[in-house]
Coordinates of C-alpha atoms and ligand atoms in Angstrom, one line a residue:
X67 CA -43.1 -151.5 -201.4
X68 CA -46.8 -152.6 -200.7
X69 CA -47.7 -155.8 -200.2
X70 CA -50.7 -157.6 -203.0
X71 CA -53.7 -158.7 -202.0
X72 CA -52.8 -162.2 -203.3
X73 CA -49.1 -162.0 -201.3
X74 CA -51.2 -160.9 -198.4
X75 CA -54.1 -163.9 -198.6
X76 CA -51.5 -166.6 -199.3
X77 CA -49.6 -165.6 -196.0
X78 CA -52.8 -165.6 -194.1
X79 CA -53.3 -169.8 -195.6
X80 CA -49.6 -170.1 -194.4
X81 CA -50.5 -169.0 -191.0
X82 CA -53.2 -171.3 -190.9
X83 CA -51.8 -174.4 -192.5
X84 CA -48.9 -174.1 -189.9
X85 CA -51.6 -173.4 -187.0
X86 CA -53.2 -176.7 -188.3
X87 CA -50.1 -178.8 -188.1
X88 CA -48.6 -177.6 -185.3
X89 CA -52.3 -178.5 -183.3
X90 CA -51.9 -182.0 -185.0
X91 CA -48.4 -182.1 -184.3
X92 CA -49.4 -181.3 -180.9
X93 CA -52.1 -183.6 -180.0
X94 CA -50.0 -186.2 -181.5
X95 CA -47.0 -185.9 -178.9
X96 CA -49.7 -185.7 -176.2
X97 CA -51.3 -188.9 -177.9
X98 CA -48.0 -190.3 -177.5
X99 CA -47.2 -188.7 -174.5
X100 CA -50.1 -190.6 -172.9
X101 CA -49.6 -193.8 -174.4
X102 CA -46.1 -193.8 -172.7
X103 CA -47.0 -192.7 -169.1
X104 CA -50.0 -195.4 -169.6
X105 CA -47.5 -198.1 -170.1
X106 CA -44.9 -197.0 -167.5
X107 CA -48.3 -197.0 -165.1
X108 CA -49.6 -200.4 -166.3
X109 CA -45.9 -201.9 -165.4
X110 CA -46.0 -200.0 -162.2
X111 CA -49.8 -201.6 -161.1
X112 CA -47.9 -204.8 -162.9
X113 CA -45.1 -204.6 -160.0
X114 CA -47.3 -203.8 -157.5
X115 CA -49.9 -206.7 -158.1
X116 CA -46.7 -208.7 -158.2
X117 CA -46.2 -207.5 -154.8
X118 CA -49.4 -208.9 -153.6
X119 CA -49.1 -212.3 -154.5
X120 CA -45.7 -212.5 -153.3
X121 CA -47.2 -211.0 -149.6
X122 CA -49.9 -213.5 -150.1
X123 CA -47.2 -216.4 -150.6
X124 CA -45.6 -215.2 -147.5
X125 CA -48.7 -215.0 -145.2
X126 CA -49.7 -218.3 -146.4
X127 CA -46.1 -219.8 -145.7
X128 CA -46.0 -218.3 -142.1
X129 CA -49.7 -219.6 -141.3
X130 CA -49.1 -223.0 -142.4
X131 CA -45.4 -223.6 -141.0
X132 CA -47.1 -225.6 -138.0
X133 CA -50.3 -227.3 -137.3
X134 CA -51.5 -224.8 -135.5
X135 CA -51.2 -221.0 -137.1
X136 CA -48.7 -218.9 -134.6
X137 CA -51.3 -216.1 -134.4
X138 CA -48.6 -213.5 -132.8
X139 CA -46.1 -213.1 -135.5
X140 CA -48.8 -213.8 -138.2
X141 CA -50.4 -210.5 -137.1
X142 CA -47.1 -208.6 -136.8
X143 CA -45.7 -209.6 -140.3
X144 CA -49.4 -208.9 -141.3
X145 CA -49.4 -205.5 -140.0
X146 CA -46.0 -204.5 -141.1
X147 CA -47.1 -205.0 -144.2
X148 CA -50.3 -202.9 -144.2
X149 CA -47.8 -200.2 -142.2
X150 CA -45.3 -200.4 -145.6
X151 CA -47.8 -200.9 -148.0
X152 CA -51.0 -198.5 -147.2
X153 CA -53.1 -200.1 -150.1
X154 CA -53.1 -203.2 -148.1
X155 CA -55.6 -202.2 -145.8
X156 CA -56.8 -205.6 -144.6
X157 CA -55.3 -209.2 -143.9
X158 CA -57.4 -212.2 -142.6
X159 CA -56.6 -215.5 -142.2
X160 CA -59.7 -217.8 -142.4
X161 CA -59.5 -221.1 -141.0
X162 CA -62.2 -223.8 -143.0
X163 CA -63.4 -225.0 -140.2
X164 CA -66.0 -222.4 -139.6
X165 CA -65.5 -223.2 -136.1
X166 CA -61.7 -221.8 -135.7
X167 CA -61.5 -218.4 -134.6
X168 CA -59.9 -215.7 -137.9
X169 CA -57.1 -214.3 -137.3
X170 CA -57.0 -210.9 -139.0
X171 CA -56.1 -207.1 -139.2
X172 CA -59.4 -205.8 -138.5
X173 CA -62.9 -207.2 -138.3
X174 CA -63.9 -209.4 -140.2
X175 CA -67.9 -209.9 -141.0
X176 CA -69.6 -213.4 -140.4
X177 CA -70.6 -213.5 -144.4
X178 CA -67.3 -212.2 -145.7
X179 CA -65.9 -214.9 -144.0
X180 CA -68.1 -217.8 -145.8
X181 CA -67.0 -215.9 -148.9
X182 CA -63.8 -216.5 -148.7
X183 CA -64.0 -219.8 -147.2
X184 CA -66.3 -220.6 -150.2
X185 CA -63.3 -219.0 -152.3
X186 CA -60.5 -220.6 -151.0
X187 CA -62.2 -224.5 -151.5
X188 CA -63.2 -223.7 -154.8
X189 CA -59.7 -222.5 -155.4
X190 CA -57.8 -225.1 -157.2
X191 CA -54.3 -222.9 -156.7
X192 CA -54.8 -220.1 -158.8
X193 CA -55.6 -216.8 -156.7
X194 CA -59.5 -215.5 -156.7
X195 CA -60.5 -212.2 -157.4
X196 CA -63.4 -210.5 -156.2
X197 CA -65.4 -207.1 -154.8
X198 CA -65.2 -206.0 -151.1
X199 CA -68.2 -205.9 -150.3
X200 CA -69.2 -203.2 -148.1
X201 CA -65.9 -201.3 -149.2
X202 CA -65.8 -199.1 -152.2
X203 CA -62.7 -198.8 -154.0
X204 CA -61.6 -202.0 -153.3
X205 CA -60.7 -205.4 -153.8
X206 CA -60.0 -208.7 -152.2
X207 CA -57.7 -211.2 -153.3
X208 CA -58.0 -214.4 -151.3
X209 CA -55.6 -217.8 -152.4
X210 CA -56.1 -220.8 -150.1
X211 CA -53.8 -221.9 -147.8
X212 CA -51.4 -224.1 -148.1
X213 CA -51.5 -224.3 -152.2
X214 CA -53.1 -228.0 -151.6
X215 CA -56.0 -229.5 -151.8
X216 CA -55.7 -230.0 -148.1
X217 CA -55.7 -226.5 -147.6
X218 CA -56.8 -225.6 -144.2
X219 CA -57.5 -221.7 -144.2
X220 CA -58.8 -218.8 -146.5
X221 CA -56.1 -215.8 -147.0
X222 CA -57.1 -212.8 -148.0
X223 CA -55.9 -209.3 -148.9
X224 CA -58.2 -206.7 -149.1
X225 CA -56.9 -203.9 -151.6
X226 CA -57.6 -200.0 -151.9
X227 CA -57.2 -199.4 -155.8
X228 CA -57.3 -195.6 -155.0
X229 CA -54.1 -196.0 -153.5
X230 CA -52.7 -198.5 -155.6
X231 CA -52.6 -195.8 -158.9
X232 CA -52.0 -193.1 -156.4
X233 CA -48.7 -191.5 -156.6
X234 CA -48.3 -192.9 -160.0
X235 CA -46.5 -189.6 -161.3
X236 CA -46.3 -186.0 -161.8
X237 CA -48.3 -187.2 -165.4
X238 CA -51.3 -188.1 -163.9
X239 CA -52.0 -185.1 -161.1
X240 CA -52.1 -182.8 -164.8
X241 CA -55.6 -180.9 -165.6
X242 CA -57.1 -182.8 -168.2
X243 CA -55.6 -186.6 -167.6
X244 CA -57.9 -189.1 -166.5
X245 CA -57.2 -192.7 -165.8
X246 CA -60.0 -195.5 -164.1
X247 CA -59.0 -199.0 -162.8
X248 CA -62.0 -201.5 -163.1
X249 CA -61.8 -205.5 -162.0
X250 CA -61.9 -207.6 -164.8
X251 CA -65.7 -207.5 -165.2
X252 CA -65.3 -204.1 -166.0
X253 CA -66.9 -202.9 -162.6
X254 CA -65.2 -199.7 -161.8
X255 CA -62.2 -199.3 -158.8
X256 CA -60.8 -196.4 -158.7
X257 CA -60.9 -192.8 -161.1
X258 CA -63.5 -191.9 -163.5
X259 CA -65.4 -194.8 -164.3
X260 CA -65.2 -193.8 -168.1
X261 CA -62.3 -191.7 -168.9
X262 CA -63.7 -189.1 -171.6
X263 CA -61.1 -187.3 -173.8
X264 CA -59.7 -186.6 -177.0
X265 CA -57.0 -189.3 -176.6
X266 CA -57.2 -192.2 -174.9
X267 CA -55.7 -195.5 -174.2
X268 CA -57.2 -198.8 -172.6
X269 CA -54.9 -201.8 -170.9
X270 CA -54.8 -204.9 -168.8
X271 CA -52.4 -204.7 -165.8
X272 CA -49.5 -207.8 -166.9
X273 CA -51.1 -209.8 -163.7
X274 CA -52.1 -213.5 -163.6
X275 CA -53.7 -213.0 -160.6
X276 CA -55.2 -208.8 -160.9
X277 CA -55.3 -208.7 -164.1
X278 CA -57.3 -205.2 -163.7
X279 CA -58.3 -202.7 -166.4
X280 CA -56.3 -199.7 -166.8
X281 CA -58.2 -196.9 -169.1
X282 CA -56.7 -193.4 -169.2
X283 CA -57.1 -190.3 -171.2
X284 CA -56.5 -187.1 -172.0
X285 CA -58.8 -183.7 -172.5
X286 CA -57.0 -182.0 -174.7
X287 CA -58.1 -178.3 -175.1
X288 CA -56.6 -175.5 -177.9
X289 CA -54.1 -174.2 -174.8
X290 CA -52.6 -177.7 -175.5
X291 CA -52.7 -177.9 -179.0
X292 CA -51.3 -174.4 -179.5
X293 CA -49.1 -173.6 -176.4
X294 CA -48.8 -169.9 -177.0
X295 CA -44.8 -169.1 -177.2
X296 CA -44.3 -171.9 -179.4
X297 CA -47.1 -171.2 -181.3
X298 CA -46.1 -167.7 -181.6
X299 CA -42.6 -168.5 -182.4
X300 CA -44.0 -170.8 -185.4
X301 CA -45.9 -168.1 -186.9
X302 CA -43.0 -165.9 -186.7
X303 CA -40.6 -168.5 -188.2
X304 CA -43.1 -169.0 -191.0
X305 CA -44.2 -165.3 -191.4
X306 CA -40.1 -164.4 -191.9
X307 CA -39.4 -167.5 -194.5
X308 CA -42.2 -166.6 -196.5
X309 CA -41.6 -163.0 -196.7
X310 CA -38.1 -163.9 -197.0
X311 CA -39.0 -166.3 -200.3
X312 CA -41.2 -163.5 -201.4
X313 CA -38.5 -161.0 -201.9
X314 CA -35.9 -163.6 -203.3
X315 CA -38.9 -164.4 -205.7
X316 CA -39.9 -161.0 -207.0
X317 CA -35.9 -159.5 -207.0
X318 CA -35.5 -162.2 -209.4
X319 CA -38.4 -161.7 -211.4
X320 CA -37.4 -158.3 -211.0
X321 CA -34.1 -158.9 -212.5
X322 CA -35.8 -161.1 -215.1
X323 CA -37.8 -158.0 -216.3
X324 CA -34.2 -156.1 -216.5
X325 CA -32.8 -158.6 -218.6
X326 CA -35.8 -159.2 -220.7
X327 CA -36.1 -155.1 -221.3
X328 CA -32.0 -155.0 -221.9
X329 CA -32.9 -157.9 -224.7
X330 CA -35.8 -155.7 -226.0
X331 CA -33.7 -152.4 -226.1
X332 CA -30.7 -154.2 -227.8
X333 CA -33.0 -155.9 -230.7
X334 CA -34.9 -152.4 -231.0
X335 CA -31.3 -150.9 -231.7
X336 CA -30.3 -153.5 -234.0
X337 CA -33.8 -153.1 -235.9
X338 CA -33.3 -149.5 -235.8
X339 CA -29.8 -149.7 -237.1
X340 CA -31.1 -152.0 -240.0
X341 CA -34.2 -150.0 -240.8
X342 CA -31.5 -147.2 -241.1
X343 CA -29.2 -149.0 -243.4
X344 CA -32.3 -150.0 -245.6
X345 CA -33.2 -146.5 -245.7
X346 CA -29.9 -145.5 -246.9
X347 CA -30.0 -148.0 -249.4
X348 CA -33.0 -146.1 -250.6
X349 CA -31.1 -143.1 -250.4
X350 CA -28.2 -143.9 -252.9
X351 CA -29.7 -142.1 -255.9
X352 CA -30.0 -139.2 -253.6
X353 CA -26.4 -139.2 -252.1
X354 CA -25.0 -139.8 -256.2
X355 CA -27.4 -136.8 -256.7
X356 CA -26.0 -134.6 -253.7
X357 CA -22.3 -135.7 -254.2
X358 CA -22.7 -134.9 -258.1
X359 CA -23.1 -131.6 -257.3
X360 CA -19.8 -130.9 -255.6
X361 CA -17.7 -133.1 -257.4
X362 CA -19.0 -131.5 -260.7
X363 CA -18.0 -128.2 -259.2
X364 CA -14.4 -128.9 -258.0
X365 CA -14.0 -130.6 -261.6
X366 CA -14.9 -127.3 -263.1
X367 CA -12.6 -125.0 -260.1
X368 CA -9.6 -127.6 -260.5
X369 CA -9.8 -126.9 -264.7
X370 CA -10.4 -123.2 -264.5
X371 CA -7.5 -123.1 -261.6
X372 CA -5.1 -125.1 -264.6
X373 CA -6.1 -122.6 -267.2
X374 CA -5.3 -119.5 -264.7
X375 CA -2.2 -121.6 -263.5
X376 CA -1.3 -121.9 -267.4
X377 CA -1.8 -118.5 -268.3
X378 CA 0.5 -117.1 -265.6
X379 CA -2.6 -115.6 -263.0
X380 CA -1.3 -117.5 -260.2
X381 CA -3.1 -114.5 -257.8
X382 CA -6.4 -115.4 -258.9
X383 CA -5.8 -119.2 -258.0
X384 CA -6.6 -118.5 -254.4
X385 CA -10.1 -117.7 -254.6
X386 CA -10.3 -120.8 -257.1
X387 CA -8.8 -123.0 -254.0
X388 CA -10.8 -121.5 -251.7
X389 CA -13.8 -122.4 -253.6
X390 CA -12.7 -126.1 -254.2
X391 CA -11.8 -126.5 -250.3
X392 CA -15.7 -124.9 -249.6
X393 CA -16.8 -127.7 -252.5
X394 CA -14.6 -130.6 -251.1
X395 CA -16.2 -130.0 -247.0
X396 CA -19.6 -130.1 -248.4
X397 CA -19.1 -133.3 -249.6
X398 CA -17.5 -134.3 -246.7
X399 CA -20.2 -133.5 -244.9
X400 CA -22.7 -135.1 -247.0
X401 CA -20.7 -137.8 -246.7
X402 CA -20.4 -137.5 -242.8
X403 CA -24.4 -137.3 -242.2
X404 CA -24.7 -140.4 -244.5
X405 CA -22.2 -142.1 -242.4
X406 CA -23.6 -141.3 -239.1
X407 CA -27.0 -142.9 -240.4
X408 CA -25.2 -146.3 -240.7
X409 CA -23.1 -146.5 -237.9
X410 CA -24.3 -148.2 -235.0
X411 CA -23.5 -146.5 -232.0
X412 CA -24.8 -146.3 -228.4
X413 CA -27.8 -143.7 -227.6
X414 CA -27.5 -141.0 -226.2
X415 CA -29.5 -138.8 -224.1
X416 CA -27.6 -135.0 -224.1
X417 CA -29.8 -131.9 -224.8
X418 CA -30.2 -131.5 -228.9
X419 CA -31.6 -128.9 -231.0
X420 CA -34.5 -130.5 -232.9
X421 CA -34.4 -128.2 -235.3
X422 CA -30.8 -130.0 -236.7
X423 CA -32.8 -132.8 -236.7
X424 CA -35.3 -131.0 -239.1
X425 CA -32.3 -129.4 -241.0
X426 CA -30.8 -132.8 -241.4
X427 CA -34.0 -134.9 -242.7
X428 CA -34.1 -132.0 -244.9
X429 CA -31.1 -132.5 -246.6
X430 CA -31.6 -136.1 -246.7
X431 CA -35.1 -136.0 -248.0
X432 CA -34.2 -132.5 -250.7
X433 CA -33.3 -134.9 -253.6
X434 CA -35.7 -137.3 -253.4
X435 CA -38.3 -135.0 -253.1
X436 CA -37.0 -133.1 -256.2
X437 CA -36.9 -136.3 -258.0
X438 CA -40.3 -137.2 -257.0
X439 CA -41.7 -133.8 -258.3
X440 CA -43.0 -133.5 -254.5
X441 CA -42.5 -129.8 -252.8
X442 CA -41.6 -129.5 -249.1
X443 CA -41.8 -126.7 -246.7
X444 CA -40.1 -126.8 -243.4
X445 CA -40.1 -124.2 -241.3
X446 CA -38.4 -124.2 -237.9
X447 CA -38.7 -121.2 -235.2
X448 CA -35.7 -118.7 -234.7
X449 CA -34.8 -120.1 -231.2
X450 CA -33.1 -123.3 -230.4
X451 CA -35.5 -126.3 -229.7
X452 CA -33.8 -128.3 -227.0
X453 CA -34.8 -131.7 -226.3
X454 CA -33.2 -134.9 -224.8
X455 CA -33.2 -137.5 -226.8
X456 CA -30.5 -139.3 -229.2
X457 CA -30.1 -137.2 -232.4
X458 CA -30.0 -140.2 -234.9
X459 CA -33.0 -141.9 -233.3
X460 CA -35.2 -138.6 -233.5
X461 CA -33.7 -138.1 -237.0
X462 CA -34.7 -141.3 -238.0
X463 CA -38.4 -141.3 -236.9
X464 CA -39.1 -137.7 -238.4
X465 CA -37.5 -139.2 -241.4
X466 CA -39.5 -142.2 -241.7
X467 CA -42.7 -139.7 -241.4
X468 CA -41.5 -137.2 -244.3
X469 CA -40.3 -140.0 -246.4
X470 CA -44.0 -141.6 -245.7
X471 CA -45.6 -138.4 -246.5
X472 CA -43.3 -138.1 -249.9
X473 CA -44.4 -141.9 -250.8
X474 CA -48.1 -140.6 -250.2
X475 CA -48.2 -137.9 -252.3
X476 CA -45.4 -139.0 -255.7
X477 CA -47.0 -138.7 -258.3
X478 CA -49.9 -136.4 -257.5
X479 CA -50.2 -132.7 -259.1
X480 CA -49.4 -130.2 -256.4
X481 CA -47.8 -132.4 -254.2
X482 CA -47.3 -131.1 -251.2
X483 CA -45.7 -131.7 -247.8
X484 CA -45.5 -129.2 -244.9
X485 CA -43.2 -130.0 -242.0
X486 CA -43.4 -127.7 -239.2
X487 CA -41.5 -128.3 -236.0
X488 CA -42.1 -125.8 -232.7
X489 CA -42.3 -125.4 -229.1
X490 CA -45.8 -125.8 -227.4
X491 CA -47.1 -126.1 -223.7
X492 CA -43.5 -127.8 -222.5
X493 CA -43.3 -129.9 -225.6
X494 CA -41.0 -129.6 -229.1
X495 CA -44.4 -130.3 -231.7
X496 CA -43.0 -131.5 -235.1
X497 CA -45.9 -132.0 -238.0
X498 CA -45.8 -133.3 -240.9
X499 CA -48.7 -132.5 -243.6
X500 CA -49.4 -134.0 -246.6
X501 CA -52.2 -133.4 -248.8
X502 CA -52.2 -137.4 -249.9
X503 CA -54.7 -139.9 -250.1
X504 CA -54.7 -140.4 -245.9
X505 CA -53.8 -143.6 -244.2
X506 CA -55.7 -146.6 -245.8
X507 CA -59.1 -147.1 -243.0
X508 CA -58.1 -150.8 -243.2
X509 CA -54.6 -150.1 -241.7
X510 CA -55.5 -147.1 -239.1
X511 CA -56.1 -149.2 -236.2
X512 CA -52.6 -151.4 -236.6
X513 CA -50.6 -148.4 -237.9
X514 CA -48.3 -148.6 -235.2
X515 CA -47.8 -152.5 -235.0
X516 CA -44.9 -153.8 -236.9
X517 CA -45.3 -155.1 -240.5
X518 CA -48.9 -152.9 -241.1
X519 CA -48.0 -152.0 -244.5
X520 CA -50.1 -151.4 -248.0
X521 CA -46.4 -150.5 -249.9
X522 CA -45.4 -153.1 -252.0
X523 CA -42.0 -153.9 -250.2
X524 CA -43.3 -152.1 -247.3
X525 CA -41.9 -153.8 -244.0
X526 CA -45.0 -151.8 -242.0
X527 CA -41.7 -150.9 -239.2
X528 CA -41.3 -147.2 -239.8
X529 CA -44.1 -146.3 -237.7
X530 CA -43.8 -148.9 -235.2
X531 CA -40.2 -148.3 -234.8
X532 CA -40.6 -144.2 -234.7
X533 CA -43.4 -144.5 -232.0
X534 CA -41.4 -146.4 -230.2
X535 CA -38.0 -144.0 -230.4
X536 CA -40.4 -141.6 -229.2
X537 CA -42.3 -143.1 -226.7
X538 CA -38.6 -144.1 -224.8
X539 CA -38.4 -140.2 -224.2
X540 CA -41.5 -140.2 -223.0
X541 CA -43.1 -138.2 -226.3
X542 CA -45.8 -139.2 -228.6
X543 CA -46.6 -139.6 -231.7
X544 CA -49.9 -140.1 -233.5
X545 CA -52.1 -140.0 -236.9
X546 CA -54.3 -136.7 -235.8
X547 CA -57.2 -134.9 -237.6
X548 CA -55.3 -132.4 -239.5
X549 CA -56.4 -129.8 -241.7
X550 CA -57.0 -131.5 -244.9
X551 CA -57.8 -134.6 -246.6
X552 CA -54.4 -136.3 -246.3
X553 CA -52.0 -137.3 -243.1
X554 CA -50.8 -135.4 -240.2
X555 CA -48.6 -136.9 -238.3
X556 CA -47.1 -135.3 -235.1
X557 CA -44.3 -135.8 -232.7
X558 CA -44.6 -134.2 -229.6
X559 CA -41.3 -134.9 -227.4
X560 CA -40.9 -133.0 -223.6
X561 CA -38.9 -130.0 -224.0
X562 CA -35.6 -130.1 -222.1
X563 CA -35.7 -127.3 -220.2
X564 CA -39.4 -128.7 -219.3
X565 CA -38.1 -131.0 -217.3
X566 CA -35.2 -129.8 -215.0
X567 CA -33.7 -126.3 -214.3
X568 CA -31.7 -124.8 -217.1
X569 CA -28.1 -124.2 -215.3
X570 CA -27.4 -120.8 -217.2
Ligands
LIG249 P1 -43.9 -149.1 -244.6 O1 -43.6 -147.7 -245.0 O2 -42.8 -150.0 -244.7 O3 -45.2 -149.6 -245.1 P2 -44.6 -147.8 -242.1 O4 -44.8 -148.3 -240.8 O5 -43.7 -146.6 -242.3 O6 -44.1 -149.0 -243.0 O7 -46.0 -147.4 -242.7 C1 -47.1 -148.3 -242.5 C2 -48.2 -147.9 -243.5 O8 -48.8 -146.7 -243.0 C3 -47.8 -147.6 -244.9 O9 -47.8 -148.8 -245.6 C4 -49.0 -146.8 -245.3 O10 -50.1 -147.6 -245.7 C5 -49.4 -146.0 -244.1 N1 -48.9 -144.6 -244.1 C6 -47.8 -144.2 -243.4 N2 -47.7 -142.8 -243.7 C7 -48.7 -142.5 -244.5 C8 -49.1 -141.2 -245.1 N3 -48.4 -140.1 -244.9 N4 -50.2 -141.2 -245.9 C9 -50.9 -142.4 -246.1 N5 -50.6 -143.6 -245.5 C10 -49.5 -143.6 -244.8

């Protein structure tokens, strides 16, 4: 079966509409995906600037312990901690007095020194933030020491934000994450100083003393929106469903069509079966007419067989019988074709010589014709005319044409009907002539559509109801040109042996 346009274009807007969601879909989770490393990194930097104020703490508790600061184990817890904690890169202790000698990790310059001095008395216990100078990528935190107003030193940390977000996680080494760390001012640490990207997210470290910026974001590209074996799965997920639905769908419109012709067929047998039974009706002066004739001879054979049976010539009572018996079957058989006309009964589709059909109209048609003063010629070829097609049904739609053609022409001198039924190029051809009036111009173009009638009681379903008969067997019939002034009607149905090999 090939698939419509339509089937083909709406699977295409499928494809898409899932392609759409699954990149929103995507860049969602990546969207969230980012907003929950971001968080698990603030708390980490949170932790870690915890860690700094606690060192700070410590450093200021060892240096003012005594009166005078115990340089030696100052420097050693001082650098253990830059040995454990590489992002602590530098740890002075700055006495006040400008004149005390600093105690620190490294080098300290003259200036730096007045800074933090000028820091750590303008401290009034809270921890101050502030640029390394001279250093890029870091920071200094300097708290004064002890947490007095006495305090007698300047203690400083000097940090390397590169380090402190490195090793944050597998997240953040990805292509297309970026993340920056900027002091509070905004002026940038560490990363990209303003994370671009499709999705981003923007923080401040949970720090009373560092509280830092955290920005980070994420480039996200098609690869990420439509990773391709997902992706790929998707569209064939979506591709089977739909065809799937599409076949469900059309096997039941398919099966709706079935029923639907099954109710057409069974109504078209019950209006066949009634247009039957009012033709019959029609036909009861007729049959009174055909079974007269019978009846009035077996009358006559059953008295002439008493009067021979009287006078002792039983011999000659035989041929009498005999005559009666032949009278009696024809009557019968009258009886039998009437019968068959009113009996409903399932259609059949064996091989049938037409020209029974024509014989049979014949007969049913003789008396009404005589009565109407109407004369009919049928002629029939010498050979058998086999179609396939129910023999009632076909019976029934050349009847409704000859009765037509008799209604046409009652009444008329030299009325006159010719019915003529043979074989021609692979079809049986059955015409029927009559030198009427012709079919009323108003009615030509609806002839065939139920209840196109100009007879007073007319239904207008003979000729809808014949065309149709036909038309199941894959024959036609039609109003054509004929050769005189009144209707010709034809009925051309395939000729059995037309269409498969005759066995014998
Ligand atoms: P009905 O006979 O009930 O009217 P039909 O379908 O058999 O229904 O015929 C429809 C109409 O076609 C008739 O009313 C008549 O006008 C026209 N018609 C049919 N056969 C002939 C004919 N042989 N000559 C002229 N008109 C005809």
């Amino acid at each position: 079966m090939r698939a419509r346009p339509w089937a083909i274009l709406a699977w295409g807007l499928l494809l898409l509409l899932a392609i759409g969601a699954m990149a929103l879909w995507q860049q969602r989770s990546l969207a969230q995906e980012l907003e929950r490393e971001s968080g698990a990194l603030n708390r980490l930097l949170s932790q870690r600037a915890g860690q700094h104020d606690a060192h700070l703490t410590a450093l200021s508790a060892i240096a003012s312990a005594s009166a005078e600061p115990e340089r030696e184990l100052f420097l050693e817890v001082a650098s253990t901690i830059t040995h454990f904690y590489p992002r602590i890169d530098d740890v002075q202790l700055v006495p006040l007095d400008a004149q005390a000698p600093v105690i620190g990790t490294g080098p300290l310059a003259p200036d730096l020194a007045d800074r933090i001095r000028a820091a750590a008395r303008a401290s009034t216990g809270d921890i101050a933030l502030m640029p390394y100078p001279g250093r890029a990528h870091h920071y200094l935190m300097v708290k004064r020491s002890p947490n007095t107003p006495a305090a007698r030193y300047g203690l400083a940390l000097g940090i390397n934000a590169e380090k402190l977000v490195d090793e944050a996680g597998a997240f953040w080494h990805r292509p297309g994450v970026v993340l920056a760390l900027a002091m509070p001012d905004g002026r940038p640490l560490a990363g990209q100083s303003h994370p671009s990207g499709v999705v981003r997210s923007g923080r401040v470290i949970d720090s009373a003393s560092q509280p830092l910026i955290l920005e980070t974001g994420l480039n996200v590209g098609w690869a990420d929106r439509l990773p391709p074996a997902p992706t790929a799965l998707l569209l064939a997920l979506v591709s089977l469903l739909y065809w799937a639905a599409l076949g469900a769908w059309r096997q039941r419109a398919r099966a709706r069509v079935v029923a639907e012709q099954a109710r057409i067929n069974a109504l078209e047998s019950r209006l066949a079966h009634a247009s039957r039974v009012n033709a019959l009706g029609e036909m009861a002066s007729g049959l009174t007419h055909e079974l007269t004739q019978p009846l009035t001879a077996i009358l006559a054979q059953a008295q002439a067989g008493r009067r021979l049976a009287a006078s002792g010539q039983g011999a000659a009572l035989e041929s009498v019988l005999d005559g009666m018996i032949a009278q009696a079957r024809r009557a019968s058989a009258i009886l039998d074709r009437f019968r068959d006309w009113s009996r409903p009964r399932p259609p059949s589709n064996a091989a049938f010589d037409l020209r029974e059909t024509v014989r049979n109209v014949q007969a049913l048609l003789a008396p009404k014709a005589a009565s109407s003063g109407v004369r009919i010629e049928f002629s029939v070829p010498g050979d058998p005319v086999l179609v396939r097609a129910d023999p009632v049904e076909m019976e029934q739609a050349a009847f409704n044409l000859v009765r037509n053609a008799i209604e046409a022409v009652e009444g008329r001198a030299d009325a006159r009907i010719a019915v003529d039924l043979r074989p021609q190029g692979g079809r049986a051809v059955l015409d029927v002539v009559d030198n009427g009036p012709g079919v009323a111009p108003d009615i030509r173009a609806d002839l065939f559509t139920p209840f196109a009638t100009t007879r007073e009681g007319g239904m207008g379903l003979g000729l809808a109801l014949s065309r149709r008969l036909v038309e199941r067997i894959d024959g036609d019939l039609d109003l054509i040109d004929g050769p005189n002034p009144g209707a010709t009607f034809r009925m051309a149905i395939p000729l059995a042996g037309a269409q498969e090999e005759d066995p014998s």
